[in-house]
CSV table of C-alpha atoms in Angstrom, one decimal:
chain,number,residue,atom,x,y,z
A,1,MET,CA,107.1,93.4,101.4
A,2,ASN,CA,108.8,95.3,103.5
A,3,PHE,CA,106.9,95.5,107.5
A,4,PRO,CA,108.4,98.4,109.6
A,5,SER,CA,108.1,96.6,112.7
A,6,LYS,CA,109.5,92.7,113.6
A,7,LEU,CA,105.8,92.3,115.3
A,8,ILE,CA,103.6,93.1,112.9
A,9,GLU,CA,105.8,91.1,110.5
A,10,GLU,CA,105.4,87.9,113.4
A,11,ALA,CA,101.6,88.7,112.9
A,12,VAL,CA,101.5,88.4,109.5
A,13,GLN,CA,103.6,85.3,109.0
A,14,GLU,CA,101.0,83.5,111.8
A,15,ILE,CA,97.9,84.8,110.6
A,16,SER,CA,99.0,83.9,106.7
A,17,ARG,CA,99.6,80.3,108.2
A,18,LEU,CA,95.6,80.2,108.7
A,19,PRO,CA,94.2,78.0,105.6
A,20,GLY,CA,93.1,80.4,102.7
A,21,ILE,CA,94.6,83.9,104.4
A,22,GLY,CA,97.8,85.2,101.9
A,23,LYS,CA,100.2,88.3,103.6
A,24,LYS,CA,97.7,90.6,102.3
A,25,THR,CA,94.4,89.6,103.9
A,26,ALA,CA,96.9,88.7,107.5
A,27,LEU,CA,98.2,92.6,107.7
A,28,ARG,CA,94.4,93.8,106.8
A,29,LEU,CA,93.5,91.4,110.2
A,30,ALA,CA,96.6,92.3,112.1
A,31,LEU,CA,95.9,96.1,111.2
A,32,HIS,CA,92.7,95.7,112.5
A,33,LEU,CA,93.3,94.4,115.8
A,34,LEU,CA,95.6,97.5,116.1
A,35,LYS,CA,92.5,99.3,116.2
A,36,GLN,CA,90.3,98.0,118.2
A,37,PRO,CA,90.6,97.9,121.5
A,38,GLU,CA,93.2,95.2,123.3
A,39,MET,CA,90.0,93.3,124.8
A,40,VAL,CA,89.2,92.1,121.8
A,41,THR,CA,92.2,90.1,121.0
A,42,GLU,CA,92.7,89.0,124.0
A,43,SER,CA,88.7,87.3,124.4
A,44,LEU,CA,89.9,86.4,121.1
A,45,THR,CA,92.8,84.7,121.5
A,46,GLN,CA,91.8,83.0,124.6
A,47,ALA,CA,88.8,81.1,123.0
A,48,MET,CA,91.2,79.8,120.3
A,49,THR,CA,93.4,78.8,123.2
A,50,LYS,CA,90.7,77.2,124.8
A,51,LEU,CA,89.8,75.8,121.5
A,52,ARG,CA,92.8,74.1,121.0
A,53,THR,CA,94.2,73.0,125.2
A,54,GLU,CA,90.1,71.9,126.0
A,55,THR,CA,87.9,70.7,122.9
A,56,ARG,CA,87.6,66.5,123.2
A,57,PHE,CA,86.7,64.0,121.0
A,58,CYS,CA,83.3,61.6,121.1
A,59,LYS,CA,84.9,58.2,122.0
A,60,LEU,CA,82.3,56.6,119.7
A,61,CYS,CA,81.6,58.0,116.7
A,62,HIS,CA,84.9,60.8,117.0
A,63,ASN,CA,83.2,64.6,116.4
A,64,ILE,CA,84.0,67.4,118.6
A,65,SER,CA,82.5,67.1,121.9
A,66,ASP,CA,82.8,68.7,125.9
A,67,ASP,CA,81.6,65.6,127.3
A,68,ASP,CA,83.7,61.7,126.6
A,69,ILE,CA,80.3,61.2,124.8
A,70,CYS,CA,78.8,63.8,122.2
A,71,PRO,CA,75.3,64.9,122.6
A,72,ILE,CA,74.3,63.1,119.2
A,73,CYS,CA,75.1,59.5,120.4
A,74,LYS,CA,74.1,60.6,124.3
A,75,GLY,CA,70.6,62.4,122.5
A,76,VAL,CA,67.5,59.4,124.0
A,77,HIS,CA,65.7,60.4,120.8
A,78,ARG,CA,68.1,59.4,118.4
A,79,ASP,CA,67.7,56.1,116.4
A,80,LYS,CA,70.8,54.2,117.5
A,81,GLY,CA,70.0,51.6,114.8
A,82,LEU,CA,71.4,53.8,112.0
A,83,ILE,CA,74.8,55.3,111.4
A,84,CYS,CA,75.9,57.9,109.3
A,85,VAL,CA,79.6,57.4,108.1
A,86,VAL,CA,81.7,60.7,107.4
A,87,GLU,CA,84.7,62.1,105.9
A,88,ASP,CA,85.0,65.1,109.0
A,89,ILE,CA,83.2,66.9,111.5
A,90,PRO,CA,81.7,70.3,109.2
A,91,ASP,CA,79.9,67.3,107.0
A,92,VAL,CA,78.1,66.6,110.6
A,93,LEU,CA,77.5,70.2,110.7
A,94,ALA,CA,75.5,70.4,107.6
A,95,ILE,CA,73.6,66.9,108.3
A,96,GLU,CA,72.9,68.6,111.5
A,97,ASN,CA,70.9,72.0,109.9
A,98,THR,CA,69.1,69.6,107.1
A,99,SER,CA,67.3,68.4,110.5
A,100,GLN,CA,66.5,65.7,108.0
A,101,TYR,CA,68.6,62.7,109.7
A,102,ASN,CA,67.7,61.5,113.3
A,103,GLY,CA,70.4,58.8,113.4
A,104,LEU,CA,74.1,58.7,115.0
A,105,TYR,CA,77.7,59.4,112.9
A,106,HIS,CA,80.7,58.2,112.5
A,107,VAL,CA,83.5,60.8,112.0
A,108,LEU,CA,86.3,58.6,109.8
A,109,GLY,CA,89.1,61.6,109.8
A,110,GLY,CA,89.9,61.6,105.8
A,111,VAL,CA,89.5,59.4,103.1
A,112,ILE,CA,91.8,56.9,101.7
A,113,SER,CA,94.5,58.3,99.9
A,114,PRO,CA,97.5,56.0,98.7
A,115,ILE,CA,98.8,59.4,97.7
A,116,GLN,CA,98.8,61.4,100.2
A,117,GLY,CA,99.8,58.4,102.9
A,118,VAL,CA,96.4,57.8,104.3
A,119,GLY,CA,95.6,54.2,104.6
A,120,PRO,CA,92.9,52.7,106.4
A,121,GLU,CA,94.6,52.0,109.7
A,122,GLU,CA,94.9,56.4,110.2
A,123,LEU,CA,91.0,56.6,109.7
A,124,LYS,CA,88.7,56.1,112.6
A,125,ILE,CA,87.9,52.7,110.6
A,126,ASP,CA,88.5,50.1,113.0
A,127,SER,CA,86.7,52.1,115.5
A,128,LEU,CA,83.4,51.6,113.9
A,129,LEU,CA,83.4,48.1,112.8
A,130,GLN,CA,83.8,47.9,116.7
A,131,ARG,CA,80.7,49.6,117.4
A,132,ILE,CA,78.7,47.2,115.2
A,133,ASP,CA,80.1,44.2,116.5
A,134,GLN,CA,80.1,45.3,120.1
A,135,PRO,CA,76.5,46.5,120.1
A,136,SER,CA,76.2,48.6,123.2
A,137,THR,CA,73.6,48.0,125.3
A,138,GLU,CA,71.3,50.2,123.3
A,139,GLY,CA,70.8,47.3,120.0
A,140,GLN,CA,72.6,46.4,117.4
A,141,VAL,CA,73.5,48.9,114.3
A,142,GLN,CA,70.9,48.2,111.3
A,143,GLU,CA,72.3,50.4,108.7
A,144,VAL,CA,74.9,52.4,107.6
A,145,ILE,CA,75.0,54.9,105.5
A,146,LEU,CA,77.7,56.3,103.6
A,147,ALA,CA,78.2,60.1,102.9
A,148,LEU,CA,81.4,60.1,101.5
A,149,PRO,CA,82.5,62.8,98.8
A,150,SER,CA,82.2,61.4,95.5
A,151,THR,CA,85.8,61.4,94.6
A,152,MET,CA,88.2,58.5,93.6
A,153,GLU,CA,89.1,59.1,97.5
A,154,GLY,CA,85.8,59.0,99.0
A,155,ASP,CA,84.8,56.1,96.6
A,156,THR,CA,87.4,54.3,97.4
A,157,THR,CA,86.8,54.5,100.4
A,158,SER,CA,82.9,53.5,100.2
A,159,PHE,CA,83.9,50.1,99.0
A,160,PHE,CA,86.4,49.7,101.3
A,161,ILE,CA,83.8,49.9,104.3
A,162,SER,CA,81.2,48.9,102.5
A,163,ARG,CA,82.8,45.8,102.3
A,164,LYS,CA,84.1,44.7,105.7
A,165,LEU,CA,80.2,46.1,106.7
A,166,LYS,CA,78.2,43.6,104.4
A,167,GLU,CA,80.5,40.7,105.5
A,168,ARG,CA,79.0,41.4,108.8
A,169,GLY,CA,75.6,41.7,107.5
A,170,ILE,CA,74.7,45.3,108.0
A,171,LYS,CA,72.5,47.2,105.2
A,172,VAL,CA,74.8,49.7,103.5
A,173,SER,CA,73.6,52.6,101.9
A,174,THR,CA,74.8,56.0,100.3
A,175,ILE,CA,73.1,59.4,99.6
A,176,ALA,CA,71.5,60.2,96.7
A,177,ARG,CA,73.8,61.6,94.2
A,178,GLY,CA,71.5,63.6,91.0
A,179,ILE,CA,71.0,67.2,90.0
A,180,PRO,CA,70.7,69.1,92.9
A,181,ILE,CA,66.9,70.3,93.7
A,182,GLY,CA,66.3,73.7,92.0
A,183,GLY,CA,69.3,73.2,89.6
A,184,GLU,CA,69.0,73.2,85.5
A,185,LEU,CA,69.7,70.2,83.5
A,186,GLU,CA,71.1,72.9,81.0
A,187,TYR,CA,74.1,73.0,83.2
A,188,THR,CA,74.5,69.8,85.2
A,189,ASP,CA,78.1,68.8,84.2
A,190,GLU,CA,77.8,64.7,82.0
A,191,VAL,CA,79.0,62.7,85.1
A,192,THR,CA,76.1,63.7,87.2
A,193,LEU,CA,73.7,64.2,84.3
A,194,GLY,CA,74.3,60.5,83.0
A,195,ARG,CA,74.3,59.4,86.8
A,196,SER,CA,70.8,60.8,87.4
A,197,ILE,CA,69.6,59.0,84.8
A,198,LEU,CA,70.8,55.4,85.7
A,199,THR,CA,70.3,55.8,88.7
A,200,ARG,CA,66.7,57.1,88.2
A,201,VAL,CA,63.7,56.4,91.0
A,202,ASN,CA,60.2,55.3,91.0
A,203,TYR,CA,58.4,58.9,90.5
A,204,SER,CA,56.0,59.3,93.3
A,205,THR,CA,53.7,62.1,94.2
A,206,ASP,CA,54.1,61.9,98.3
B,1,MET,CA,74.1,77.2,112.8
B,2,ASN,CA,74.3,74.7,115.6
B,3,PHE,CA,77.8,72.9,117.0
B,4,PRO,CA,78.5,70.3,118.4
B,5,SER,CA,80.3,72.2,121.1
B,6,LYS,CA,80.7,75.7,123.2
B,7,LEU,CA,84.3,75.0,122.9
B,8,ILE,CA,84.2,75.1,118.6
B,9,GLU,CA,81.2,77.8,119.4
B,10,GLU,CA,83.1,80.7,121.2
B,11,ALA,CA,85.9,79.8,118.3
B,12,VAL,CA,83.5,80.8,115.5
B,13,GLN,CA,81.9,83.7,118.0
B,14,GLU,CA,85.1,85.5,118.2
B,15,ILE,CA,87.2,84.6,114.6
B,16,SER,CA,84.3,85.7,112.6
B,17,ARG,CA,84.3,88.9,114.5
B,18,LEU,CA,87.2,90.1,112.1
B,19,PRO,CA,86.8,91.7,108.8
B,20,GLY,CA,85.1,89.5,105.9
B,21,ILE,CA,85.2,86.4,107.8
B,22,GLY,CA,81.9,84.9,108.0
B,23,LYS,CA,80.0,82.2,110.3
B,24,LYS,CA,81.5,79.2,107.5
B,25,THR,CA,85.1,80.7,107.3
B,26,ALA,CA,85.1,81.1,111.1
B,27,LEU,CA,84.3,77.3,111.6
B,28,ARG,CA,87.1,76.3,108.7
B,29,LEU,CA,90.5,77.6,110.3
B,30,ALA,CA,88.8,76.3,113.8
B,31,LEU,CA,88.9,72.9,112.7
B,32,HIS,CA,92.5,73.7,111.2
B,33,LEU,CA,93.3,74.8,114.4
B,34,LEU,CA,92.2,71.6,115.4
B,35,LYS,CA,93.9,69.6,113.0
B,36,GLN,CA,97.3,71.2,113.3
B,37,PRO,CA,99.8,70.8,116.9
B,38,GLU,CA,98.9,72.4,120.1
B,39,MET,CA,102.1,74.4,118.6
B,40,VAL,CA,100.7,76.8,116.2
B,41,THR,CA,97.6,77.9,118.0
B,42,GLU,CA,100.3,78.8,120.2
B,43,SER,CA,102.7,80.9,118.1
B,44,LEU,CA,99.4,82.4,116.5
B,45,THR,CA,97.7,84.1,119.6
B,46,GLN,CA,101.2,84.8,120.8
B,47,ALA,CA,102.0,86.6,117.8
B,48,MET,CA,98.5,88.6,118.4
B,49,THR,CA,98.8,89.1,121.6
B,50,LYS,CA,102.5,90.8,121.6
B,51,LEU,CA,101.1,92.7,118.6
B,52,ARG,CA,98.3,94.2,120.5
B,53,THR,CA,99.8,95.4,123.4
B,54,GLU,CA,103.8,95.6,122.7
B,55,THR,CA,103.3,97.5,119.0
B,56,ARG,CA,104.1,101.2,119.4
B,57,PHE,CA,103.8,103.9,116.7
B,58,CYS,CA,106.4,106.5,115.4
B,59,LYS,CA,106.3,109.9,117.3
B,60,LEU,CA,106.3,111.9,114.8
B,61,CYS,CA,105.0,110.1,111.5
B,62,HIS,CA,102.8,107.6,113.7
B,63,ASN,CA,103.5,104.9,111.0
B,64,ILE,CA,103.9,101.4,113.0
B,65,SER,CA,107.3,100.8,114.7
B,66,ASP,CA,109.3,99.2,117.3
B,67,ASP,CA,110.5,102.7,118.7
B,68,ASP,CA,109.3,105.8,119.2
B,69,ILE,CA,110.8,106.9,116.3
B,70,CYS,CA,110.2,104.5,113.5
B,71,PRO,CA,113.1,103.1,110.9
B,72,ILE,CA,111.7,105.7,108.2
B,73,CYS,CA,111.8,109.1,110.4
B,74,LYS,CA,115.4,107.4,111.4
B,75,GLY,CA,117.0,106.8,107.7
B,76,VAL,CA,119.8,108.8,107.2
B,77,HIS,CA,119.7,108.6,103.3
B,78,ARG,CA,115.6,109.7,103.7
B,79,ASP,CA,114.8,113.2,102.0
B,80,LYS,CA,114.0,115.0,105.6
B,81,GLY,CA,111.9,118.4,103.7
B,82,LEU,CA,109.5,115.7,102.0
B,83,ILE,CA,106.2,114.5,103.5
B,84,CYS,CA,103.5,112.0,102.5
B,85,VAL,CA,100.3,112.5,103.7
B,86,VAL,CA,98.7,109.1,104.0
B,87,GLU,CA,95.2,108.0,105.3
B,88,ASP,CA,96.4,104.7,106.9
B,89,ILE,CA,99.4,102.4,107.7
B,90,PRO,CA,99.0,99.7,104.3
B,91,ASP,CA,99.3,103.1,102.2
B,92,VAL,CA,102.4,103.5,103.7
B,93,LEU,CA,103.4,99.9,103.4
B,94,ALA,CA,102.3,100.1,99.3
B,95,ILE,CA,104.4,103.4,98.8
B,96,GLU,CA,107.5,101.8,100.5
B,97,ASN,CA,106.9,98.5,97.4
B,98,THR,CA,107.7,100.4,95.1
B,99,SER,CA,111.2,101.8,95.5
B,100,GLN,CA,110.2,105.1,94.0
B,101,TYR,CA,109.7,107.6,97.0
B,102,ASN,CA,112.7,108.9,99.4
B,103,GLY,CA,110.3,111.7,101.4
B,104,LEU,CA,108.7,111.0,105.0
B,105,TYR,CA,105.7,110.0,106.0
B,106,HIS,CA,102.6,111.2,107.6
B,107,VAL,CA,99.3,109.0,108.9
B,108,LEU,CA,96.5,110.6,109.3
B,109,GLY,CA,94.6,108.1,111.2
B,110,GLY,CA,91.6,108.1,109.0
B,111,VAL,CA,90.2,110.6,106.8
B,112,ILE,CA,87.1,113.3,107.3
B,113,SER,CA,83.9,112.1,107.7
B,114,PRO,CA,81.2,113.9,109.4
B,115,ILE,CA,78.7,111.0,109.0
B,116,GLN,CA,81.0,108.7,111.0
B,117,GLY,CA,81.4,111.4,112.8
B,118,VAL,CA,85.0,112.1,112.3
B,119,GLY,CA,86.6,115.9,112.1
B,120,PRO,CA,90.0,116.9,112.0
B,121,GLU,CA,90.6,117.1,115.0
B,122,GLU,CA,89.7,112.7,116.0
B,123,LEU,CA,92.5,112.5,112.5
B,124,LYS,CA,96.8,113.5,113.1
B,125,ILE,CA,96.7,117.0,111.0
B,126,ASP,CA,97.7,119.0,114.2
B,127,SER,CA,100.4,116.8,114.7
B,128,LEU,CA,101.2,117.6,111.1
B,129,LEU,CA,101.4,121.2,110.9
B,130,GLN,CA,103.9,120.9,114.3
B,131,ARG,CA,106.4,119.2,112.3
B,132,ILE,CA,106.5,121.5,109.7
B,133,ASP,CA,106.1,124.9,112.2
B,134,GLN,CA,108.6,123.3,114.6
B,135,PRO,CA,111.1,122.0,111.7
B,136,SER,CA,113.6,119.3,113.6
B,137,THR,CA,117.9,120.1,113.6
B,138,GLU,CA,117.7,118.4,110.1
B,139,GLY,CA,115.7,121.2,108.6
B,140,GLN,CA,112.7,122.7,107.1
B,141,VAL,CA,110.1,120.9,105.3
B,142,GLN,CA,109.8,122.2,101.6
B,143,GLU,CA,107.0,120.0,100.4
B,144,VAL,CA,103.8,117.7,100.9
B,145,ILE,CA,102.5,115.2,99.3
B,146,LEU,CA,99.0,114.7,99.6
B,147,ALA,CA,98.2,110.8,98.7
B,148,LEU,CA,94.4,110.3,100.1
B,149,PRO,CA,91.8,108.5,99.0
B,150,SER,CA,90.0,110.4,95.4
B,151,THR,CA,87.2,110.1,97.6
B,152,MET,CA,84.4,112.9,98.4
B,153,GLU,CA,85.8,112.2,101.8
B,154,GLY,CA,89.9,111.9,101.1
B,155,ASP,CA,89.1,114.9,98.7
B,156,THR,CA,87.6,116.9,101.4
B,157,THR,CA,90.6,116.1,103.9
B,158,SER,CA,92.9,117.2,101.2
B,159,PHE,CA,91.2,120.6,100.8
B,160,PHE,CA,91.1,121.5,104.4
B,161,ILE,CA,94.4,119.9,104.5
B,162,SER,CA,95.9,121.9,101.3
B,163,ARG,CA,94.5,124.9,103.1
B,164,LYS,CA,96.6,125.1,106.2
B,165,LEU,CA,99.6,124.6,104.6
B,166,LYS,CA,99.2,127.0,101.8
B,167,GLU,CA,98.7,129.8,105.1
B,168,ARG,CA,102.6,128.4,105.9
B,169,GLY,CA,103.6,129.0,102.4
B,170,ILE,CA,104.3,125.1,101.6
B,171,LYS,CA,104.6,123.5,98.4
B,172,VAL,CA,101.6,120.8,98.6
B,173,SER,CA,101.4,118.5,95.2
B,174,THR,CA,99.2,115.1,95.3
B,175,ILE,CA,99.8,111.9,93.6
B,176,ALA,CA,98.4,112.1,89.5
B,177,ARG,CA,95.3,110.4,88.9
B,178,GLY,CA,95.1,108.4,85.7
B,179,ILE,CA,94.7,105.0,83.8
B,180,PRO,CA,96.8,102.8,85.4
B,181,ILE,CA,99.9,101.9,83.1
B,182,GLY,CA,98.4,99.0,81.1
B,183,GLY,CA,95.3,100.0,81.4
B,184,GLU,CA,92.7,100.5,78.1
B,185,LEU,CA,90.9,103.3,77.5
B,186,GLU,CA,87.7,101.5,76.6
B,187,TYR,CA,87.1,100.1,79.9
B,188,THR,CA,88.1,103.0,82.1
B,189,ASP,CA,85.0,105.1,84.1
B,190,GLU,CA,84.4,108.2,82.5
B,191,VAL,CA,85.3,110.2,85.3
B,192,THR,CA,89.1,108.5,85.5
B,193,LEU,CA,88.9,109.3,81.6
B,194,GLY,CA,88.1,112.9,81.0
B,195,ARG,CA,90.2,114.2,84.9
B,196,SER,CA,93.1,112.4,82.5
B,197,ILE,CA,92.7,114.7,79.3
B,198,LEU,CA,91.9,118.3,81.2
B,199,THR,CA,95.0,117.1,83.3
B,200,ARG,CA,97.3,116.0,80.9
B,201,VAL,CA,101.1,116.2,81.0
B,202,ASN,CA,103.6,117.5,78.3
B,203,TYR,CA,104.9,114.5,76.6
B,204,SER,CA,108.3,113.5,77.2
B,205,THR,CA,110.5,110.7,75.9
B,206,ASP,CA,113.2,110.8,78.4
C-alpha cells in the first residue's frame, strides 16, 4: 500500500504491530484519530503510556495491581487456604466475573512449552511453591485448583505442578471439563463428550 | 467487567473508544502492551501523537500530505485536466493502488446527509468549484469523475455536484457500476444486475 504521507505510514506501521490488527484496520484507526479532536489521541496515548510505565504486579499472585499486593490477596473475606493457578491475567478476570470463587489466585505467566522455549523456570512456579512452603501469618494453603488450558502444554504444566504439590501433601484439584451448560450433545466434539462420560458425576438435585 | 487495577481500566476505556474495538479486544491489546518492552508502547504512542499533531492536508485536494501540496497534486506526470471526486482519504488510496488512474483527486470529506446534519457547506464542494473556476497555470480541468458511494447520500451528492459542474460546461462522468470481475450472476443482488443490463456497454475484444 502506498501512503500519501510519511506520518500516516509510520502510524499504520506501529498500530498494525498490535495483535489481530492488520494494515487496513490500522489505517482505519489512524484516519479515525485524525478526524477526532486532538484531545482523543492525547488521552489514548497517555493512558497507554501510564499503563506501561506505572503498572505493577502483585508480589504474591503476580496479577496486575496498583500496589505491591493486589486487592484480591489483601481481601479480608477471601479464603486464604485456597489458590487457583491460572495461565494469565485474563483468566483471573474471567473467574472473578463468575462471582463463584472466593479464594486467591496464582498467575503463572504462561505454560510449559518446550517448542517455544518456555520451561518451568520461566514461569512463576517457584513462587507458588514458596507461598505454600512459607505460609503467611494468615494460615496454610489447603488446596490448589489447577485452571490451566486443556492443551498439551497446559496438561504438562498441570502434571508438573501437581507432582510438586503432592510431594508437599497439598490437595490438588482441577476445574471440571465437560459439555457447556446449554450445549447440545450432537454438536459437542468427541473428545469432550467421551471425557464427560468417563468423568461423570453423581446426579444431584440440589 | 471488574479490573484489578485502575491503570488497566483507564487504558481499556480509552482503547475501546476506537471504532470496532470492544472491551475484550481492548483488554487483550492492553495486556499485549504490558508484555512487550516499554519501547513498543513508546513508539506506538509517539507515532499516534505525531500523526495527530503534525499531519497536514493538501490545500488543493484535501488529501493527507506532509506538505501544503500533496505529492499527487505536485506530480509532474499527472493529468491536471482530470479530477476524481471521492468521499474520503481511503478511497484515494484504493484508487491509487489500482495503478489505473493518472489524474488528480478531490476529497470531499463526506457526503451530503440531511439526517446527520451534513449539508453541501460542510463538504469541500466550494473548493472543488474554485479549482475549476480559477485554473492554475497548468491548465483548465476538462473532466470530473464522480467516484462517490452508490447510497442515497452518495447519489444526492453526485447529483448536486454534477449540476454545479454542468453549469460550468465541464464534462462529468461516474465510475462504472456492475457485476464485479469474477462475480457470478446467480449471486449478484437484483439492483446491481438490473442496472448492469440497463447500462450495458458495447462488446469489445481489445
